[in-house]
Amino acid sequence: MMKKIAIVLFLSLSLLFTSNSNLNAQTIHSFGNMVKSVYDANNDGVVDEAETLSSSDTSRATITTQNISKTVGSGGDYSTIQDAFNDLPNLIAHTVTFTIKKGTYTDTLDTTSLKAITTTPNGRIIVQAEKYLDEIGTATGADATYLEDTTKSWATNEWQGCWVFIVDGTGTDNGMVEITSNDATKLYVSSWPGTQ
């Protein structure tokens, strides 16, 4: 009777990268002299036989090749955040941004199959609302019902229904406050402090 000594022993490995149009990913194919199992056929402690890996045994991992930006929700690139997450490459080496479209969104995200994220060059996953202000302004004026930044030129009511919070200086204890309307330079609220 043949005695199995080991399972999945990798003797050498080389990687070949190929393009994959799915979310701008590359596929990593593994090739080389790989051994699946080794056997001691006559029980003398010496390996007599080795079963090599077939092409179906090699795993395929994908990696991002550039920043990715996709929308989620009605009219977006994906209908659910789970679909978007599942479609990601296995290795995130760039910034991946999912923007949730405006509307009611009640889906959850199961991260049990979490992707590997690297810090080189900029591996991260960002999930943000459609009306996400990706900047920090400087308040040039404020009172009980508005916050002003004279360097802005927003469209009227562009931020209505969104939330604002102060991150530095006077008012940081106000919390998040819903924006009731806005003009080119002012965000209007019902009152400070915030309720959430």
PDB file of C-alpha atoms in Angstrom:
ATOM      1  CA  MET A   1       0.000   0.000   0.000  1.00  0.00           C
ATOM      2  CA  MET A   2       1.282   3.416  -0.961  1.00  0.00           C
ATOM      3  CA  LYS A   3       1.768   5.904   1.884  1.00  0.00           C
ATOM      4  CA  LYS A   4       0.860   9.550   1.171  1.00  0.00           C
ATOM      5  CA  ILE A   5       3.528  11.860   2.609  1.00  0.00           C
ATOM      6  CA  ALA A   6       2.329  15.360   1.823  1.00  0.00           C
ATOM      7  CA  ILE A   7      -0.352  17.300   0.027  1.00  0.00           C
ATOM      8  CA  VAL A   8       0.192  20.412  -2.081  1.00  0.00           C
ATOM      9  CA  LEU A   9       3.927  20.935  -2.123  1.00  0.00           C
ATOM     10  CA  PHE A  10       4.946  23.863  -4.331  1.00  0.00           C
ATOM     11  CA  LEU A  11       8.442  23.380  -5.711  1.00  0.00           C
ATOM     12  CA  SER A  12       8.589  26.428  -7.957  1.00  0.00           C
ATOM     13  CA  LEU A  13       6.207  29.097  -9.094  1.00  0.00           C
ATOM     14  CA  SER A  14       6.212  31.743 -11.759  1.00  0.00           C
ATOM     15  CA  LEU A  15       3.460  34.272 -12.365  1.00  0.00           C
ATOM     16  CA  LEU A  16       1.989  35.416 -15.642  1.00  0.00           C
ATOM     17  CA  PHE A  17      -0.299  38.442 -15.724  1.00  0.00           C
ATOM     18  CA  THR A  18      -2.972  38.830 -18.376  1.00  0.00           C
ATOM     19  CA  SER A  19      -5.609  41.490 -18.952  1.00  0.00           C
ATOM     20  CA  ASN A  20      -9.142  41.137 -17.750  1.00  0.00           C
ATOM     21  CA  SER A  21     -11.682  43.785 -18.725  1.00  0.00           C
ATOM     22  CA  ASN A  22     -13.809  43.011 -15.684  1.00  0.00           C
ATOM     23  CA  LEU A  23     -13.313  46.008 -13.394  1.00  0.00           C
ATOM     24  CA  ASN A  24      -9.886  46.760 -14.850  1.00  0.00           C
ATOM     25  CA  ALA A  25      -8.225  43.751 -13.280  1.00  0.00           C
ATOM     26  CA  GLN A  26      -5.316  41.524 -14.138  1.00  0.00           C
ATOM     27  CA  THR A  27      -5.479  37.772 -13.744  1.00  0.00           C
ATOM     28  CA  ILE A  28      -2.611  35.992 -12.055  1.00  0.00           C
ATOM     29  CA  HIS A  29      -2.003  32.566 -13.565  1.00  0.00           C
ATOM     30  CA  SER A  30       0.357  30.253 -11.737  1.00  0.00           C
ATOM     31  CA  PHE A  31       2.544  27.894 -13.719  1.00  0.00           C
ATOM     32  CA  GLY A  32       5.690  25.921 -12.996  1.00  0.00           C
ATOM     33  CA  ASN A  33       6.835  22.667 -11.457  1.00  0.00           C
ATOM     34  CA  MET A  34       4.217  22.127  -8.796  1.00  0.00           C
ATOM     35  CA  VAL A  35       3.426  18.942  -6.957  1.00  0.00           C
ATOM     36  CA  LYS A  36      -0.025  18.094  -5.624  1.00  0.00           C
ATOM     37  CA  SER A  37       0.858  15.048  -3.526  1.00  0.00           C
ATOM     38  CA  VAL A  38       3.938  12.954  -2.960  1.00  0.00           C
ATOM     39  CA  TYR A  39       3.962   9.274  -2.030  1.00  0.00           C
ATOM     40  CA  ASP A  40       6.275   6.769  -0.438  1.00  0.00           C
ATOM     41  CA  ALA A  41       5.306   3.730  -2.527  1.00  0.00           C
ATOM     42  CA  ASN A  42       7.339   1.144  -0.603  1.00  0.00           C
ATOM     43  CA  ASN A  43       7.266   2.721   2.875  1.00  0.00           C
ATOM     44  CA  ASP A  44      11.029   3.284   3.045  1.00  0.00           C
ATOM     45  CA  GLY A  45      10.715   6.986   3.884  1.00  0.00           C
ATOM     46  CA  VAL A  46      11.731   8.092   0.385  1.00  0.00           C
ATOM     47  CA  VAL A  47       9.380   9.808  -2.070  1.00  0.00           C
ATOM     48  CA  ASP A  48       8.809   7.482  -5.001  1.00  0.00           C
ATOM     49  CA  GLU A  49       5.884   9.148  -6.782  1.00  0.00           C
ATOM     50  CA  ALA A  50       4.538  12.658  -7.145  1.00  0.00           C
ATOM     51  CA  GLU A  51       1.202  13.774  -8.538  1.00  0.00           C
ATOM     52  CA  THR A  52       1.573  17.079 -10.380  1.00  0.00           C
ATOM     53  CA  LEU A  53      -1.019  19.815 -10.486  1.00  0.00           C
ATOM     54  CA  SER A  54      -3.250  20.120 -13.502  1.00  0.00           C
ATOM     55  CA  SER A  55      -4.393  23.446 -14.933  1.00  0.00           C
ATOM     56  CA  SER A  56      -7.694  23.068 -13.063  1.00  0.00           C
ATOM     57  CA  ASP A  57      -5.803  22.865  -9.750  1.00  0.00           C
ATOM     58  CA  THR A  58      -4.148  26.256 -10.094  1.00  0.00           C
ATOM     59  CA  SER A  59      -6.023  29.112  -8.556  1.00  0.00           C
ATOM     60  CA  ARG A  60      -6.601  32.401 -10.303  1.00  0.00           C
ATOM     61  CA  ALA A  61      -6.350  35.667  -8.426  1.00  0.00           C
ATOM     62  CA  THR A  62      -7.091  39.087  -9.880  1.00  0.00           C
ATOM     63  CA  ILE A  63      -5.599  42.464  -9.009  1.00  0.00           C
ATOM     64  CA  THR A  64      -6.649  46.019  -9.814  1.00  0.00           C
ATOM     65  CA  THR A  65      -4.618  47.836 -12.467  1.00  0.00           C
ATOM     66  CA  GLN A  66      -6.001  51.336 -11.886  1.00  0.00           C
ATOM     67  CA  ASN A  67      -8.447  53.296  -9.730  1.00  0.00           C
ATOM     68  CA  ILE A  68     -12.056  52.120 -10.095  1.00  0.00           C
ATOM     69  CA  SER A  69     -15.189  54.223  -9.651  1.00  0.00           C
ATOM     70  CA  LYS A  70     -18.648  52.627  -9.912  1.00  0.00           C
ATOM     71  CA  THR A  71     -22.192  53.641  -8.943  1.00  0.00           C
ATOM     72  CA  VAL A  72     -24.662  51.513  -6.974  1.00  0.00           C
ATOM     73  CA  GLY A  73     -28.445  51.781  -6.968  1.00  0.00           C
ATOM     74  CA  SER A  74     -31.211  52.591  -9.424  1.00  0.00           C
ATOM     75  CA  GLY A  75     -29.643  53.511 -12.766  1.00  0.00           C
ATOM     76  CA  GLY A  76     -26.122  52.752 -11.515  1.00  0.00           C
ATOM     77  CA  ASP A  77     -23.455  50.295 -12.624  1.00  0.00           C
ATOM     78  CA  TYR A  78     -24.713  47.776 -10.022  1.00  0.00           C
ATOM     79  CA  SER A  79     -28.133  47.351  -8.429  1.00  0.00           C
ATOM     80  CA  THR A  80     -26.721  46.337  -5.016  1.00  0.00           C
ATOM     81  CA  ILE A  81     -23.556  47.019  -3.065  1.00  0.00           C
ATOM     82  CA  GLN A  82     -23.111  43.243  -2.715  1.00  0.00           C
ATOM     83  CA  ASP A  83     -23.038  42.803  -6.511  1.00  0.00           C
ATOM     84  CA  ALA A  84     -20.442  45.561  -6.795  1.00  0.00           C
ATOM     85  CA  PHE A  85     -18.315  44.105  -4.002  1.00  0.00           C
ATOM     86  CA  ASN A  86     -18.504  40.572  -5.390  1.00  0.00           C
ATOM     87  CA  ASP A  87     -17.328  41.798  -8.804  1.00  0.00           C
ATOM     88  CA  LEU A  88     -14.114  43.284  -7.397  1.00  0.00           C
ATOM     89  CA  PRO A  89     -10.744  41.704  -8.118  1.00  0.00           C
ATOM     90  CA  ASN A  90      -9.266  39.596  -5.294  1.00  0.00           C
ATOM     91  CA  LEU A  91      -6.476  42.082  -4.589  1.00  0.00           C
ATOM     92  CA  ILE A  92      -7.188  45.803  -4.265  1.00  0.00           C
ATOM     93  CA  ALA A  93      -4.008  47.756  -5.033  1.00  0.00           C
ATOM     94  CA  HIS A  94      -5.722  51.008  -6.057  1.00  0.00           C
ATOM     95  CA  THR A  95      -8.595  53.179  -4.849  1.00  0.00           C
ATOM     96  CA  VAL A  96     -12.008  51.607  -5.467  1.00  0.00           C
ATOM     97  CA  THR A  97     -14.925  54.012  -4.985  1.00  0.00           C
ATOM     98  CA  PHE A  98     -18.559  52.921  -4.830  1.00  0.00           C
ATOM     99  CA  THR A  99     -21.012  55.818  -4.941  1.00  0.00           C
ATOM    100  CA  ILE A 100     -24.508  55.017  -3.668  1.00  0.00           C
ATOM    101  CA  LYS A 101     -27.114  56.696  -5.891  1.00  0.00           C
ATOM    102  CA  LYS A 102     -29.743  58.989  -4.381  1.00  0.00           C
ATOM    103  CA  GLY A 103     -32.846  57.252  -3.048  1.00  0.00           C
ATOM    104  CA  THR A 104     -33.816  54.735  -0.398  1.00  0.00           C
ATOM    105  CA  TYR A 105     -31.249  51.985  -0.063  1.00  0.00           C
ATOM    106  CA  THR A 106     -31.759  49.171   2.424  1.00  0.00           C
ATOM    107  CA  ASP A 107     -29.323  46.492   1.219  1.00  0.00           C
ATOM    108  CA  THR A 108     -26.561  45.172   3.428  1.00  0.00           C
ATOM    109  CA  LEU A 109     -23.031  44.092   2.594  1.00  0.00           C
ATOM    110  CA  ASP A 110     -21.666  40.673   3.543  1.00  0.00           C
ATOM    111  CA  THR A 111     -17.889  41.019   3.839  1.00  0.00           C
ATOM    112  CA  THR A 112     -17.130  37.408   4.740  1.00  0.00           C
ATOM    113  CA  SER A 113     -15.338  37.142   1.411  1.00  0.00           C
ATOM    114  CA  LEU A 114     -13.407  40.355   2.069  1.00  0.00           C
ATOM    115  CA  LYS A 115     -10.900  41.213  -0.607  1.00  0.00           C
ATOM    116  CA  ALA A 116      -7.209  41.669   0.198  1.00  0.00           C
ATOM    117  CA  ILE A 117      -6.294  45.344   0.278  1.00  0.00           C
ATOM    118  CA  THR A 118      -2.740  46.578  -0.138  1.00  0.00           C
ATOM    119  CA  THR A 119      -1.262  49.944   0.759  1.00  0.00           C
ATOM    120  CA  THR A 120       0.891  49.999  -2.349  1.00  0.00           C
ATOM    121  CA  PRO A 121       0.250  52.191  -4.177  1.00  0.00           C
ATOM    122  CA  ASN A 122      -3.145  53.184  -2.753  1.00  0.00           C
ATOM    123  CA  GLY A 123      -5.288  50.145  -1.981  1.00  0.00           C
ATOM    124  CA  ARG A 124      -8.584  51.083  -0.356  1.00  0.00           C
ATOM    125  CA  ILE A 125     -12.345  50.744  -0.801  1.00  0.00           C
ATOM    126  CA  ILE A 126     -14.492  53.859  -0.363  1.00  0.00           C
ATOM    127  CA  VAL A 127     -18.285  53.712  -0.111  1.00  0.00           C
ATOM    128  CA  GLN A 128     -19.887  57.148  -0.266  1.00  0.00           C
ATOM    129  CA  ALA A 129     -23.226  58.800  -0.891  1.00  0.00           C
ATOM    130  CA  GLU A 130     -23.959  60.291  -4.300  1.00  0.00           C
ATOM    131  CA  LYS A 131     -23.917  63.801  -2.884  1.00  0.00           C
ATOM    132  CA  TYR A 132     -20.655  63.414  -1.027  1.00  0.00           C
ATOM    133  CA  LEU A 133     -18.661  66.637  -0.741  1.00  0.00           C
ATOM    134  CA  ASP A 134     -15.131  65.306  -1.018  1.00  0.00           C
ATOM    135  CA  GLU A 135     -13.479  68.412   0.393  1.00  0.00           C
ATOM    136  CA  ILE A 136     -13.185  70.412   3.557  1.00  0.00           C
ATOM    137  CA  GLY A 137     -14.176  74.043   3.254  1.00  0.00           C
ATOM    138  CA  THR A 138     -13.407  76.939   5.555  1.00  0.00           C
ATOM    139  CA  ALA A 139     -16.300  78.746   7.174  1.00  0.00           C
ATOM    140  CA  THR A 140     -16.116  82.472   6.455  1.00  0.00           C
ATOM    141  CA  GLY A 141     -19.362  83.174   8.280  1.00  0.00           C
ATOM    142  CA  ALA A 142     -22.122  81.506  10.273  1.00  0.00           C
ATOM    143  CA  ASP A 143     -25.145  82.144  12.440  1.00  0.00           C
ATOM    144  CA  ALA A 144     -27.932  80.073  13.995  1.00  0.00           C
ATOM    145  CA  THR A 145     -29.273  78.910  10.615  1.00  0.00           C
ATOM    146  CA  TYR A 146     -26.410  78.896   8.102  1.00  0.00           C
ATOM    147  CA  LEU A 147     -22.762  78.125   7.486  1.00  0.00           C
ATOM    148  CA  GLU A 148     -20.979  80.185   4.817  1.00  0.00           C
ATOM    149  CA  ASP A 149     -17.898  79.638   2.656  1.00  0.00           C
ATOM    150  CA  THR A 150     -17.420  82.558   0.260  1.00  0.00           C
ATOM    151  CA  THR A 151     -14.977  80.556  -1.875  1.00  0.00           C
ATOM    152  CA  LYS A 152     -17.772  78.203  -3.039  1.00  0.00           C
ATOM    153  CA  SER A 153     -20.101  78.510  -6.033  1.00  0.00           C
ATOM    154  CA  TRP A 154     -22.696  75.794  -5.446  1.00  0.00           C
ATOM    155  CA  ALA A 155     -25.863  75.390  -7.486  1.00  0.00           C
ATOM    156  CA  THR A 156     -29.033  76.398  -5.639  1.00  0.00           C
ATOM    157  CA  ASN A 157     -30.217  73.559  -3.366  1.00  0.00           C
ATOM    158  CA  GLU A 158     -27.442  71.264  -4.595  1.00  0.00           C
ATOM    159  CA  TRP A 159     -26.915  70.060  -1.007  1.00  0.00           C
ATOM    160  CA  GLN A 160     -30.539  70.112   0.172  1.00  0.00           C
ATOM    161  CA  GLY A 161     -31.300  66.962   2.168  1.00  0.00           C
ATOM    162  CA  CYS A 162     -27.623  66.235   2.799  1.00  0.00           C
ATOM    163  CA  TRP A 163     -25.851  66.635   6.128  1.00  0.00           C
ATOM    164  CA  VAL A 164     -23.112  68.984   7.281  1.00  0.00           C
ATOM    165  CA  PHE A 165     -20.811  68.854  10.285  1.00  0.00           C
ATOM    166  CA  ILE A 166     -18.012  71.069  11.549  1.00  0.00           C
ATOM    167  CA  VAL A 167     -14.694  69.260  11.905  1.00  0.00           C
ATOM    168  CA  ASP A 168     -12.506  71.979  13.439  1.00  0.00           C
ATOM    169  CA  GLY A 169     -12.969  75.084  15.559  1.00  0.00           C
ATOM    170  CA  THR A 170     -16.176  76.491  17.041  1.00  0.00           C
ATOM    171  CA  GLY A 171     -19.158  74.218  16.520  1.00  0.00           C
ATOM    172  CA  THR A 172     -17.426  70.838  16.453  1.00  0.00           C
ATOM    173  CA  ASP A 173     -19.778  69.699  19.232  1.00  0.00           C
ATOM    174  CA  ASN A 174     -22.872  70.388  17.108  1.00  0.00           C
ATOM    175  CA  GLY A 175     -22.885  66.990  15.439  1.00  0.00           C
ATOM    176  CA  MET A 176     -24.419  66.422  12.025  1.00  0.00           C
ATOM    177  CA  VAL A 177     -27.131  68.806  10.860  1.00  0.00           C
ATOM    178  CA  GLU A 178     -29.431  68.364   7.869  1.00  0.00           C
ATOM    179  CA  ILE A 179     -29.097  71.005   5.157  1.00  0.00           C
ATOM    180  CA  THR A 180     -32.536  72.496   4.425  1.00  0.00           C
ATOM    181  CA  SER A 181     -31.336  74.524   1.416  1.00  0.00           C
ATOM    182  CA  ASN A 182     -28.283  76.242  -0.001  1.00  0.00           C
ATOM    183  CA  ASP A 183     -27.288  79.078  -2.288  1.00  0.00           C
ATOM    184  CA  ALA A 184     -23.935  79.691  -3.979  1.00  0.00           C
ATOM    185  CA  THR A 185     -21.985  80.163  -0.727  1.00  0.00           C
ATOM    186  CA  LYS A 186     -24.263  79.251   2.203  1.00  0.00           C
ATOM    187  CA  LEU A 187     -25.583  75.999   3.628  1.00  0.00           C
ATOM    188  CA  TYR A 188     -28.844  76.619   5.514  1.00  0.00           C
ATOM    189  CA  VAL A 189     -29.987  74.483   8.458  1.00  0.00           C
ATOM    190  CA  SER A 190     -33.003  74.604  10.766  1.00  0.00           C
ATOM    191  CA  SER A 191     -30.777  75.251  13.767  1.00  0.00           C
ATOM    192  CA  TRP A 192     -27.538  74.294  15.476  1.00  0.00           C
ATOM    193  CA  PRO A 193     -26.658  72.062  17.288  1.00  0.00           C
ATOM    194  CA  GLY A 194     -27.372  68.959  15.283  1.00  0.00           C
ATOM    195  CA  THR A 195     -29.616  66.171  16.381  1.00  0.00           C
ATOM    196  CA  GLN A 196     -27.611  63.207  15.082  1.00  0.00           C
TER     197      GLN A 196
END
